[in-house]
Amino acid sequence: MNILILGSGGREHTLAWKIKQSPKCENIFVAPGNGGTGKVATNLDLSIKDFDTVSAAIKEHQIDLLVVGPEEPLVNGIVDFLSKDKDLKKLKIIGPTSAGAMLEGSKEFAKDFMNRHNIPTAKAKIITAENLEEGDQFLDRMQPPFVLKADGLAGGKGVIITEELPDAKMALRELLVEKKFGKASERVLIEEFLNGIEVSFFVLTDGKDFRVLPEAKDYKRIYEDDKGPNTGGMGAVSPVIFADRSFKEKVTRKIIKPTIKGLQKEKIDYCGFIFFGLINVGGEPYVIEYNARMGDPETQVVLPRVKTDFLELLIATADGNLIDMDIEYERYSAATVVLVSRGYPEFYEQGHEISIGNTRMVLPFHAGTTIKEKKLVTSGGRVMALTGLGKNLAESLGKCYSCVEEVNWEGKKYRSDIGFDLKNIGQ
Ligand code: AMP
Ligand code: GLY
């Protein structure tokens, strides 16, 4: 079977690495890929925003299965586009249509969807430039911290949390009046703050059935102790100790099942991953966000823990036969530490040559790397994720941190406390 993965991050490197292990995998391509994917797959140098070019590449390389990594092409309708092509009738696709991707593409849609299907989530109100004053009044009645969310895709930067009421009102204006994220912030959700610890769940669904992948916790802030601005993710661990059997049962019953049923009821065909960003509030799970794809860097800890042939799982998903597949997990723990460029998540440097020493203790997944004049150089904010596997969290983290100084470039940064909060509660 020939496989094409769209995207260029650590998530896509991990997907390629995992899929390649299946005996069913013949040829594997990543578009556009990065300096690491080029080692396990063939990189195709094309823009995934250009759906015609993607379609031509699928035909040229006789692709049987397409996996769409990031959210943007999904929200922009790549699956709808390819599904209409008569010559691609046999193409298997992992990724929802744009209607399904609205779970991620519009926070207002997601909130209304959860309310329609009684899925636990924070209470919220939608505000536009026209009813700004109503927004102010709503904030006046709330307790801090205040949570504001741009409705549309904002590259992971669309959520603002502030302690002070005047800051919240100012942020509301920045989003709606100054249109900080353009069209994406023409509508803003003001949301109740949920006090608890975060955990992410992932499922593969064919629209009828679903299989739950290992859960993960990611570390979004740039600095230790969860300080500083949000990033795409500075590290992740799996499993997550507080997500015990009873919590998982609640997540399945109160969140995952009603979500899949809700999609069916609303006649939204959904074939692919759903990422549930949850907060555990006193043992009860609440949804803070849906994503229509796998997480990055969560994929770097989730996939190594899947024991079942991952390509077979994807094929069953695309064919609507997930009911016939069981999913087994590996028993070990996984942790990943992301190495980033100086300046990230704001303006960051690029083009520094990367030297890699002894990384045999970890799985080194590439993100913002590229080959330039035969040298591996940095080309993004998040450059590499080092995943350690061990019998427990301490061992997997120990492996990550024993290798972080083996990968170097000018201005490399990382968080030195990934997983430490969970270690303290005994994982
Ligand atoms: P998101 O971009 O939706 O993942 O949100 C970014 C981060 O904001 C989340 O990872 C949470 O840490 C935080 N967050 C979002 N919504 C809430 C909420 N209602 N209560 C508390 N924290 C939240
Ligand atoms: N790590 C969070 C995300 O992929 O959205």
CSV table of N, CA and C in Angstrom, one decimal, residues 201-206 208-214 256 260 272-274 276 308 313 316-317 321-329:
chain,number,residue,atom,x,y,z
A,201,PHE,N,-7.5,13.4,25.3
A,201,PHE,CA,-7.9,12.1,24.8
A,201,PHE,C,-8.0,12.1,23.2
A,202,PHE,N,-7.7,11.0,22.6
A,202,PHE,CA,-7.7,10.9,21.2
A,202,PHE,C,-8.4,9.7,20.7
A,203,VAL,N,-9.3,9.8,19.7
A,203,VAL,CA,-9.9,8.6,19.2
A,203,VAL,C,-9.7,8.6,17.7
A,204,LEU,N,-9.8,7.4,17.2
A,204,LEU,CA,-9.9,7.2,15.7
A,204,LEU,C,-11.4,6.8,15.5
A,205,THR,N,-12.1,7.4,14.6
A,205,THR,CA,-13.5,7.0,14.3
A,205,THR,C,-13.7,6.9,12.8
A,206,ASP,N,-14.6,5.9,12.5
A,206,ASP,CA,-15.1,5.8,11.1
A,206,ASP,C,-16.4,6.4,11.0
A,208,LYS,N,-19.0,5.7,12.9
A,208,LYS,CA,-19.9,4.8,13.5
A,208,LYS,C,-19.3,4.3,14.9
A,209,ASP,N,-18.1,3.7,14.8
A,209,ASP,CA,-17.4,3.2,15.9
A,209,ASP,C,-16.2,4.0,16.2
A,210,PHE,N,-15.6,3.8,17.3
A,210,PHE,CA,-14.4,4.5,17.6
A,210,PHE,C,-13.4,3.6,18.4
A,211,ARG,N,-12.2,3.9,18.4
A,211,ARG,CA,-11.2,3.3,19.2
A,211,ARG,C,-10.4,4.4,19.9
A,212,VAL,N,-10.2,4.2,21.3
A,212,VAL,CA,-9.5,5.2,22.1
A,212,VAL,C,-8.0,5.0,22.0
A,213,LEU,N,-7.3,6.0,21.7
A,213,LEU,CA,-5.8,5.9,21.7
A,213,LEU,C,-5.3,6.2,23.1
A,214,PRO,N,-4.0,5.9,23.4
A,214,PRO,CA,-3.5,6.3,24.7
A,214,PRO,C,-3.7,7.8,25.0
A,256,ILE,N,-17.0,11.1,24.8
A,256,ILE,CA,-16.7,10.5,23.4
A,256,ILE,C,-17.9,9.9,22.8
A,260,ILE,N,-19.6,11.2,19.1
A,260,ILE,CA,-19.8,10.4,17.9
A,260,ILE,C,-21.3,10.3,17.5
A,272,GLY,N,-11.7,9.9,10.9
A,272,GLY,CA,-10.4,10.4,11.2
A,272,GLY,C,-10.2,10.5,12.7
A,273,PHE,N,-9.3,11.4,13.1
A,273,PHE,CA,-9.0,11.5,14.5
A,273,PHE,C,-9.9,12.6,15.2
A,274,ILE,N,-10.3,12.4,16.4
A,274,ILE,CA,-10.8,13.5,17.2
A,274,ILE,C,-9.9,13.6,18.4
A,276,PHE,N,-9.7,15.3,22.0
A,276,PHE,CA,-10.5,16.0,23.0
A,276,PHE,C,-9.6,16.6,24.1
A,308,THR,N,-1.0,-2.2,18.4
A,308,THR,CA,-1.7,-2.7,17.2
A,308,THR,C,-1.1,-2.1,16.0
A,313,LEU,N,-5.2,-0.2,11.5
A,313,LEU,CA,-6.2,0.6,12.2
A,313,LEU,C,-6.7,1.7,11.3
A,316,ALA,N,-8.9,0.3,8.5
A,316,ALA,CA,-10.2,-0.1,9.0
A,316,ALA,C,-11.0,1.1,9.2
A,317,THR,N,-10.4,2.2,9.7
A,317,THR,CA,-11.1,3.5,9.9
A,317,THR,C,-11.6,4.0,8.5
A,321,ASN,N,-14.7,0.0,8.8
A,321,ASN,CA,-14.7,-1.4,9.5
A,321,ASN,C,-14.0,-1.4,10.9
A,322,LEU,N,-14.1,-0.3,11.5
A,322,LEU,CA,-13.4,-0.2,12.8
A,322,LEU,C,-14.0,-1.2,13.8
A,323,ILE,N,-15.2,-1.5,13.6
A,323,ILE,CA,-15.9,-2.5,14.5
A,323,ILE,C,-15.1,-3.8,14.6
A,324,ASP,N,-14.4,-4.1,13.5
A,324,ASP,CA,-13.6,-5.4,13.5
A,324,ASP,C,-12.2,-5.3,14.1
A,325,MET,N,-11.8,-4.2,14.6
A,325,MET,CA,-10.5,-4.0,15.0
A,325,MET,C,-10.4,-3.8,16.6
A,326,ASP,N,-9.5,-4.4,17.2
A,326,ASP,CA,-9.2,-4.1,18.6
A,326,ASP,C,-8.0,-3.3,18.7
A,327,ILE,N,-7.9,-2.5,19.7
A,327,ILE,CA,-6.6,-1.7,19.9
A,327,ILE,C,-5.9,-2.2,21.1
A,328,GLU,N,-4.6,-2.4,21.0
A,328,GLU,CA,-3.8,-2.8,22.2
A,328,GLU,C,-2.8,-1.7,22.4
A,329,TYR,N,-2.5,-1.5,23.7
A,329,TYR,CA,-1.5,-0.5,24.0
A,329,TYR,C,-0.2,-1.2,24.5
